[in-house]
Coordinates of C-alpha atoms in Angstrom, one line a residue:
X953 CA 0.0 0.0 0.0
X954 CA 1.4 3.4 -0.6
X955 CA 2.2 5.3 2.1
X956 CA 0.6 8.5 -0.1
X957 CA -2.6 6.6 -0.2
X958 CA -4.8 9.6 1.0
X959 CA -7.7 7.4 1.9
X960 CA -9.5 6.5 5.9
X961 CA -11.3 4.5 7.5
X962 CA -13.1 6.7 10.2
X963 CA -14.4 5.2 13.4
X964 CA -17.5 6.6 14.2
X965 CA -19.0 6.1 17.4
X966 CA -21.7 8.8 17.0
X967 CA -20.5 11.3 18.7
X968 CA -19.4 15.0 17.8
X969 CA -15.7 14.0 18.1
X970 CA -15.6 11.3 16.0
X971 CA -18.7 13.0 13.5
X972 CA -16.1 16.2 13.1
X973 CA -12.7 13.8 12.8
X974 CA -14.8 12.5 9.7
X975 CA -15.3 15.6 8.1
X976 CA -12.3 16.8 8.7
X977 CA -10.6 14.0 6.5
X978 CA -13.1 15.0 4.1
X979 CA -11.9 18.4 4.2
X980 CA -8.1 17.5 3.5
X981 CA -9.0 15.2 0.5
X982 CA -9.2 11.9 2.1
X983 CA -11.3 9.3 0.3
X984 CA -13.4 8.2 3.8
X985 CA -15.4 5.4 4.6
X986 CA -17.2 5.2 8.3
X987 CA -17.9 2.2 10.1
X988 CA -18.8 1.8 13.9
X989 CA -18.0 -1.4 15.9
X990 CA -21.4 -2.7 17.4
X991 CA -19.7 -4.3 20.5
X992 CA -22.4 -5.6 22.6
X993 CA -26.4 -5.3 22.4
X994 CA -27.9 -3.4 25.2
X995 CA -30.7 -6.4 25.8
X996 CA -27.8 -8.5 26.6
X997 CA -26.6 -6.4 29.4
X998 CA -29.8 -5.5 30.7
X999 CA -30.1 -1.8 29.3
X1000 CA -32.4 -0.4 27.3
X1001 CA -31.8 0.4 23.3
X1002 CA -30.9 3.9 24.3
X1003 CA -28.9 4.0 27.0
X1004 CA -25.2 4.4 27.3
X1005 CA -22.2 4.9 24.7
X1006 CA -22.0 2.3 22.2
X1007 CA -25.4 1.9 22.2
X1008 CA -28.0 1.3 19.2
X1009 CA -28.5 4.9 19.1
X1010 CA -24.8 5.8 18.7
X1011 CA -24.8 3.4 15.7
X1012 CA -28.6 5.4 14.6
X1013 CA -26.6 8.6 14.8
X1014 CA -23.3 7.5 13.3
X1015 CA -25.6 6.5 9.9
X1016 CA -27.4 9.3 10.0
X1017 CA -23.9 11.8 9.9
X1018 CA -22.2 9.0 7.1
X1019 CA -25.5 9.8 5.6
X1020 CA -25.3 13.9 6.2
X1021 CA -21.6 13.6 4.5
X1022 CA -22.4 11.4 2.2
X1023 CA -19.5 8.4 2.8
X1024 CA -20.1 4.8 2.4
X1025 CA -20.7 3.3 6.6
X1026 CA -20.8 0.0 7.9
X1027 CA -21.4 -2.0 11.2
X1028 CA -18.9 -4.6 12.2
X1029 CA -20.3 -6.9 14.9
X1030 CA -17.8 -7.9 17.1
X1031 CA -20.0 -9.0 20.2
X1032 CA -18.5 -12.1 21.0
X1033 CA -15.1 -10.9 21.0
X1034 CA -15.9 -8.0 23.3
X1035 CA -17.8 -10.1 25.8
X1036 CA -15.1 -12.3 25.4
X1037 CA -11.6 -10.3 25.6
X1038 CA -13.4 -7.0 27.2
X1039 CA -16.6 -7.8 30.1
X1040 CA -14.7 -11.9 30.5
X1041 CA -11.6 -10.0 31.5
X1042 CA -13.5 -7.1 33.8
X1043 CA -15.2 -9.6 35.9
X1044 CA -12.2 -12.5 36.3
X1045 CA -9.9 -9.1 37.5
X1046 CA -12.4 -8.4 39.9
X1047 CA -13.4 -11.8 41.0
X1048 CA -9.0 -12.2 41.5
X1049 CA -8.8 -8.9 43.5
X1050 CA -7.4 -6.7 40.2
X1051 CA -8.4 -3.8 39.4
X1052 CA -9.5 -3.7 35.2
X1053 CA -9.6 -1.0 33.3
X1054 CA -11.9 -1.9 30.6
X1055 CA -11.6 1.5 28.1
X1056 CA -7.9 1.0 28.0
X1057 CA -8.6 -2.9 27.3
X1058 CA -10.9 -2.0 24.4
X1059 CA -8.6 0.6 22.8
X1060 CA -6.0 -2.3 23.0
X1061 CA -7.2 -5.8 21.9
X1062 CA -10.6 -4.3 20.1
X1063 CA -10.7 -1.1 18.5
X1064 CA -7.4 -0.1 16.7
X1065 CA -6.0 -3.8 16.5
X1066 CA -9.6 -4.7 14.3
X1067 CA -9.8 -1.5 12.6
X1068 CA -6.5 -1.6 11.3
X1069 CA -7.3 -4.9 9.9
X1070 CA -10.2 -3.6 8.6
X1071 CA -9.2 -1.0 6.8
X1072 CA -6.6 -3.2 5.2
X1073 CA -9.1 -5.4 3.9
X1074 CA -10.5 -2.3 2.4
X1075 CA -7.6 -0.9 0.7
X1076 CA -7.5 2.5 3.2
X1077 CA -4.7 3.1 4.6
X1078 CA -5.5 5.2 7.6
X1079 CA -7.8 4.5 10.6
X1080 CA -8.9 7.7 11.9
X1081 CA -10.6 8.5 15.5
X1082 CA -11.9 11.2 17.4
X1083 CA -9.8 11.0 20.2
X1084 CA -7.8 14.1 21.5
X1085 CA -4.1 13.2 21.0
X1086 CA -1.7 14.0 18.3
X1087 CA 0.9 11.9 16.5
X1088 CA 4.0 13.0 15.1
X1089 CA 7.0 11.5 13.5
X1090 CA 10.2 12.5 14.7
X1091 CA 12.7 12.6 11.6
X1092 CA 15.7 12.7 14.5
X1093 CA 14.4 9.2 16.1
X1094 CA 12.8 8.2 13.2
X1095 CA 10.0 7.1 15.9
X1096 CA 6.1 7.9 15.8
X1097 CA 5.2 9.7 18.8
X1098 CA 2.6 10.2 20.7
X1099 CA 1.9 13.7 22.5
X1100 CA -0.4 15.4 24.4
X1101 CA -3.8 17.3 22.9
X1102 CA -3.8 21.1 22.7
X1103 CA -7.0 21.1 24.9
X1104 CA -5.3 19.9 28.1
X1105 CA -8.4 19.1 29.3
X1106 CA -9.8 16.9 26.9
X1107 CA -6.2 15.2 26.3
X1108 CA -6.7 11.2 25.9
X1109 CA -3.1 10.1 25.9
X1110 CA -3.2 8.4 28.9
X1111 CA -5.5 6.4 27.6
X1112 CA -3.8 5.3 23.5
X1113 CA -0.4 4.5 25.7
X1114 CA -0.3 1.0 24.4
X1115 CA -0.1 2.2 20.3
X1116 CA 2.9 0.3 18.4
X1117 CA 5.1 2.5 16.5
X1118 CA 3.3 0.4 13.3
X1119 CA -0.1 1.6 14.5
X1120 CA 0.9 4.6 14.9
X1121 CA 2.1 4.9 11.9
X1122 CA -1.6 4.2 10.2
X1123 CA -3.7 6.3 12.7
X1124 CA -4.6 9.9 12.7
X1125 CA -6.3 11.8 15.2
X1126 CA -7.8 14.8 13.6
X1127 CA -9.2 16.8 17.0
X1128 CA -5.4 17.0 18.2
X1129 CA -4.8 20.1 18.1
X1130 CA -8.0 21.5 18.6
X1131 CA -10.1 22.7 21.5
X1132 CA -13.6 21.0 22.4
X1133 CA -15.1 24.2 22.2
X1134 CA -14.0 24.3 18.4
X1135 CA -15.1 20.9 17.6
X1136 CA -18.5 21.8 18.7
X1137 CA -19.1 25.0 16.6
X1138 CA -17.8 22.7 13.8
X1139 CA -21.1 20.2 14.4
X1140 CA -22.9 23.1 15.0
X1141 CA -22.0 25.0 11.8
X1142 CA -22.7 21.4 9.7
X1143 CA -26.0 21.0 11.5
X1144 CA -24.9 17.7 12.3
X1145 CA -27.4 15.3 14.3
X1146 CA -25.3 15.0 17.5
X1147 CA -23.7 18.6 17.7
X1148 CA -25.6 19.1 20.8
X1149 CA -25.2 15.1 22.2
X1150 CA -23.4 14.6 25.6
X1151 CA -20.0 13.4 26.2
X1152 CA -20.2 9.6 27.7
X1153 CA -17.9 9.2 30.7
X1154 CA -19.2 5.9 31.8
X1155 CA -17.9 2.6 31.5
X1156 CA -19.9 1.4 28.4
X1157 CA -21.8 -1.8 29.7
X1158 CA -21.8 -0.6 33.0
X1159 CA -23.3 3.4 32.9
X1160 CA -24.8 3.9 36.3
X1161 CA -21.3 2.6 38.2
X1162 CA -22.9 -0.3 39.9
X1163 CA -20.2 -2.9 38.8
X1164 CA -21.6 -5.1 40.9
X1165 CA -25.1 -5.2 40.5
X1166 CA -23.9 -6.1 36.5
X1167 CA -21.5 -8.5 37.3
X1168 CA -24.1 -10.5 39.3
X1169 CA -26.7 -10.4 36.7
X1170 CA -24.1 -11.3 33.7
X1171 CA -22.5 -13.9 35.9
X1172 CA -25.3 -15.4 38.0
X1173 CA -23.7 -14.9 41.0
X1174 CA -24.0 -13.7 44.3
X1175 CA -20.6 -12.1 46.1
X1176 CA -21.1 -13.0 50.3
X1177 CA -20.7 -11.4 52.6
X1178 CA -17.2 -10.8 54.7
X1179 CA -15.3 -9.2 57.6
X1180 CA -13.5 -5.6 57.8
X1181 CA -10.0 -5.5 59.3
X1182 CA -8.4 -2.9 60.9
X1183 CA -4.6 -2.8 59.9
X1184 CA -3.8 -5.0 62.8
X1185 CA -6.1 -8.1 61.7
X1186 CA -8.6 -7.7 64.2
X1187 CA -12.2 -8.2 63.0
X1188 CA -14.2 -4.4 62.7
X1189 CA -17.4 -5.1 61.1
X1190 CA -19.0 -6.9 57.8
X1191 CA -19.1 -5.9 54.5
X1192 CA -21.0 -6.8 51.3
X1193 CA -18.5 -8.7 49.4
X1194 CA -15.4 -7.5 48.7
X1195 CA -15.6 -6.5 44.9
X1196 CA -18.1 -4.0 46.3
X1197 CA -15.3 -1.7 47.7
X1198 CA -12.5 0.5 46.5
X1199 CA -9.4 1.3 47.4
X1200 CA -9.2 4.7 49.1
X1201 CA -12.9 4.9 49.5
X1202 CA -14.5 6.2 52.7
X1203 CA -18.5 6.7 52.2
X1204 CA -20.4 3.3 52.5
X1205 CA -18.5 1.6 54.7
X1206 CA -20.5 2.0 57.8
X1207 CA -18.2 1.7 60.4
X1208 CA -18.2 3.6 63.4
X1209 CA -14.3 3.4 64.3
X1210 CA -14.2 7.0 66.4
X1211 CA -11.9 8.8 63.1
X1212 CA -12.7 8.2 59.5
X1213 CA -11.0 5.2 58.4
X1214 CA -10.7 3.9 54.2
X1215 CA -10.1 0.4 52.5
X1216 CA -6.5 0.2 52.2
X1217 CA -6.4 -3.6 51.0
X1218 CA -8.2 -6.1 50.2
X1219 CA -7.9 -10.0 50.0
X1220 CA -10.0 -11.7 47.6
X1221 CA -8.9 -15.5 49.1
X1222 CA -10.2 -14.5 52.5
X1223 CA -12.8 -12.4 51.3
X1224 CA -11.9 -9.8 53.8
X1225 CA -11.2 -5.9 53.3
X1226 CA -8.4 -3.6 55.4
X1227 CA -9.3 -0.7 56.6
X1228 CA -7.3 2.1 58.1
X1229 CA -6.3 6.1 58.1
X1230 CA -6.0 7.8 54.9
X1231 CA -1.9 7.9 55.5
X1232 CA -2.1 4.2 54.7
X1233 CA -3.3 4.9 51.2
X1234 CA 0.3 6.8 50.3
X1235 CA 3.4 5.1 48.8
X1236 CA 6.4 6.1 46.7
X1237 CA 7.2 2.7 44.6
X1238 CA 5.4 0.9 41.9
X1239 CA 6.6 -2.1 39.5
X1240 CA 4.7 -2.2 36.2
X1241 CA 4.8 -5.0 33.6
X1242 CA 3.4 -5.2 29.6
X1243 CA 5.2 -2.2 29.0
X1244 CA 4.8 -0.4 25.6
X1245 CA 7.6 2.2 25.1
X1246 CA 6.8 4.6 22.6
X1247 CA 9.5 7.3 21.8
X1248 CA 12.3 5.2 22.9
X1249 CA 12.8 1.7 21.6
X1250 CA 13.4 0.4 25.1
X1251 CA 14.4 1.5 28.9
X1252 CA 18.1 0.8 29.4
X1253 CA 19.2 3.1 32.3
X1254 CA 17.1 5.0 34.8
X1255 CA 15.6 7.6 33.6
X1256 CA 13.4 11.0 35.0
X1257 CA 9.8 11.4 33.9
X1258 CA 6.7 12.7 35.1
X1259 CA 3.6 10.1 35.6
X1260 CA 0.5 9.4 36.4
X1261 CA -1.2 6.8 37.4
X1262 CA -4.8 7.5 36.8
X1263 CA -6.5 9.9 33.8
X1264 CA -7.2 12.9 35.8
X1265 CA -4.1 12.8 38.0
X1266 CA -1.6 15.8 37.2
X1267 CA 2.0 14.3 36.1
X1268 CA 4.1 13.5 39.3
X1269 CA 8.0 13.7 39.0
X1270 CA 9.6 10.3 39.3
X1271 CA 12.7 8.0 38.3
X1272 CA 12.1 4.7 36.1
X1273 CA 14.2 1.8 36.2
X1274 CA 14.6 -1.2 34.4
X1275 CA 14.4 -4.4 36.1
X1276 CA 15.9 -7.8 34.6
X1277 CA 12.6 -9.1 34.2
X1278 CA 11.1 -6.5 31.7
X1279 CA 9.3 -4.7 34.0
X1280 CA 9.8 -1.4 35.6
X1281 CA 10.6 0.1 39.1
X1282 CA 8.9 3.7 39.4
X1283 CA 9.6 5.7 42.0
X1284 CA 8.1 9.0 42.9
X1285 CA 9.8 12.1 44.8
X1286 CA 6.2 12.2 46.5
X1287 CA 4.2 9.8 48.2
X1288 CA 1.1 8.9 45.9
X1289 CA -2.5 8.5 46.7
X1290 CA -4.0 5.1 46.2
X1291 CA -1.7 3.3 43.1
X1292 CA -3.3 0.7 42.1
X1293 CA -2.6 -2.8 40.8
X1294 CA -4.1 -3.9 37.5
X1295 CA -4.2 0.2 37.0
X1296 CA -2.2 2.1 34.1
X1297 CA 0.6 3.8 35.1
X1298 CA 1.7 6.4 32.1
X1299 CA 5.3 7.9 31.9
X1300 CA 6.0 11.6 29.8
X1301 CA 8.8 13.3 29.0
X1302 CA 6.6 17.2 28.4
X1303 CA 4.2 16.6 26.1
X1304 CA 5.5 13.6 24.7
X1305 CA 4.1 10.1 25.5
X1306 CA 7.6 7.9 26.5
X1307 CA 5.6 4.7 27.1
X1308 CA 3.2 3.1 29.7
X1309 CA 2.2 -0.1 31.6
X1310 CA 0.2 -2.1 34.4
X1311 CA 0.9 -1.9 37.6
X1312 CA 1.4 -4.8 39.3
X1313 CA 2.6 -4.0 42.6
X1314 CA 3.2 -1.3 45.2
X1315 CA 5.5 -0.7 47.8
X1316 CA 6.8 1.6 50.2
X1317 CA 3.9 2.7 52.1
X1318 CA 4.3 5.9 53.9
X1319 CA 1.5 4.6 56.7
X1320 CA 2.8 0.9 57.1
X1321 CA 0.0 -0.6 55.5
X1322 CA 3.1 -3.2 53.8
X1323 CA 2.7 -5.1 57.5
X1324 CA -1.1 -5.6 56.3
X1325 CA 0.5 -8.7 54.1
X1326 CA -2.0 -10.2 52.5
X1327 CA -4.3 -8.0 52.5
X1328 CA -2.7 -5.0 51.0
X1329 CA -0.7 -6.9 48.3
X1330 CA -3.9 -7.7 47.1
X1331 CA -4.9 -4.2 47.1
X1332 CA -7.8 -2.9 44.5
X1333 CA -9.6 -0.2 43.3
X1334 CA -12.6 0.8 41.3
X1335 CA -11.9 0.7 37.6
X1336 CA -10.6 4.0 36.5
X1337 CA -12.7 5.2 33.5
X1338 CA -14.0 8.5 34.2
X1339 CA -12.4 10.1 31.5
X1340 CA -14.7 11.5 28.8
X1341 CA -14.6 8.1 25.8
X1342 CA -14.1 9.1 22.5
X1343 CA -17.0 10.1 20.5

């Protein structure tokens, strides 16, 4: 295929983002087809048609704007791999004490990985998304990278960290350098169908946050009942089965203990959950595994970055190392609040994207919770997806 080949395949999740991305393309002389990846069917879940991103009405109003700009669209149903690779992989996390982060998942073994192949099969060269990022290619490196969006507040790096330097090289994200604000005037001037439609900052097949309540109706099973520790072992109360609490969370808990106390651990075996002052939530070290490295080939000598460790934490200053095993050591010049295994953990060098991981474990703890062995090496959180998904 040649690399000149000014052709796309847009994904369209319809949304503005993705609606204005589309046009876009058309407007630099792209030959653009649209397609939208139906990924589950809401009666499946136990939502209604019209409920939630992804839905049947994002695939109504993705036609209708193919339609408006007049570009061939198509559904690919990929249901069974999403419930599959996606919603198997949520609940087993949770049901093992991890902590999944299901939009990152998608972006990774779903969306780009399929549309790429997609687009092959089509003879287009480019997939093309409405995510807030922007790619560059660095003649110096002769790397792809990946860097922050002009509208810091809409950036969506954090989330495309896992992107080979060969995907990379055959996406384009349109919205990069533009503000929200301008994307919207865009729709509005078009008189697109979904100029006014909402941002989705939900997890798709789970929009009203009760992870629970879904994974007991998908699964068929009931999570029991269990003790509360205090840091010392001692039994403080019961809970409602462990998956039903979050690391660092205070509200809910319904423990009388004389000074707030939050889950600081939990152990899935023993179906308990730690509790204890907000100090025990703080460490300084993480190890991280499945590491993509973007704008360097690899991680041969320690090296300072700024990271973060969930979407809408600012960057914190910190020193990666490599460790003979692949993974990485991360150390921060602060305490963090509530790392979290099973959780990305993004690295950047300014704007620029150097590479990411998983976490998979944390040490250091500025309160002591490391005595709370097993409890807090099995620590977990709520899935970390409250970033705005890509329209």
């Amino acid at each position: 295929m040649d690399n000149n080949d000014k052709s796309a395949l847009i994904a369209m999740s319809g949304g503005v983002d993705s609606s204005v991305a589309a046009w876009l393309m058309l407007q630099q002389g792209y030959r653009c087809e649209g397609t939208t990846m139906r990924l589950y069917r809401n009666e499946d879940i136990g939502l209604s048609r019209y409920h939630t991103c992804c839905s049947q009405q994002d695939i109504d109003d993705a036609s209708t704007v193919a339609f408006q700009l007049d570009i061939p669209y198509e559904v690919l149903d990929f249901t069974f791999d999403f419930r599959e690779q996606i919603i198997g992989k949520f609940i087993r996390t949770y049901e093992a004490g991890g902590t999944p982060n299901p939009c990152i998942d998608c972006n990774r073994y779903m969306k780009f990985d399929k549309l790429l192949q997609s687009a092959s099969d089509r003879k287009l060269h480019y997939v093309v998304t409405g995510h807030y990022a922007r790619i560059e290619y660095s003649a110096d490196t002769g790397r792809y990278l990946l860097k922050k969006a002009a509208d810091a507040g809409k950036d969506q790096s954090y989330v495309l960290y896992m992107l080979t330097q060969a995907q990379l090289a055959r996406i384009q994200f349109p919205l990069g350098d533009k503000h929200k604000s301008e994307t919207r005037e865009i729709a509005a001037r078009l008189h697109l169908c979904n100029a006014r439609k909402h941002d989705s900052q939900d997890i798709c097949f789970v929009p009203d946050g009760d992870y629970v309540r879904f994974m007991e109706q998908f699964t068929g099973k009931h999570y029991p009942q269990g003790d509360f520790l205090d840091r010392n072992g001692r039994i403080v109360g019961r809970h409602h089965g462990a998956v039903a609490y979050t690391l660092g969370q205070r509200k809910g808990l319904g423990l009388a203990m004389g000074s707030p106390v939050y889950v600081c651990g939990k152990n899935m075996a023993a179906n308990t959950v730690t509790v204890g002052p907000e100090e025990a939530l703080y460490a300084r070290v993480l190890y991280a595994g499945e590491m993509n490295w973007i704008s360097i080939p690899g991680l041969e000598q320690p090296m300072r970055v700024r990271a973060k460790t969930r979407y809408r934490q600012p960057e914190q200053w910190a020193t990666v190392s490599p460790e003979p095993d692949g993974q990485i050591r991360l150390e921060f010049d602060e305490p963090q609040r509530a790392m979290t295994v099973g959780q990305a953990v993004v690295l950047y060098d300014g704007d620029v994207v150097v590479g990411g991981g998983t976490i998979a474990r944390v040490t250091e703890y500025a309160g002591d919770c490391r005595q709370q062995a097993p409890a807090c090496a099995q620590q977990t959180a709520g899935t970390e997806n409250t970033h705005e998904i890509e329209e």
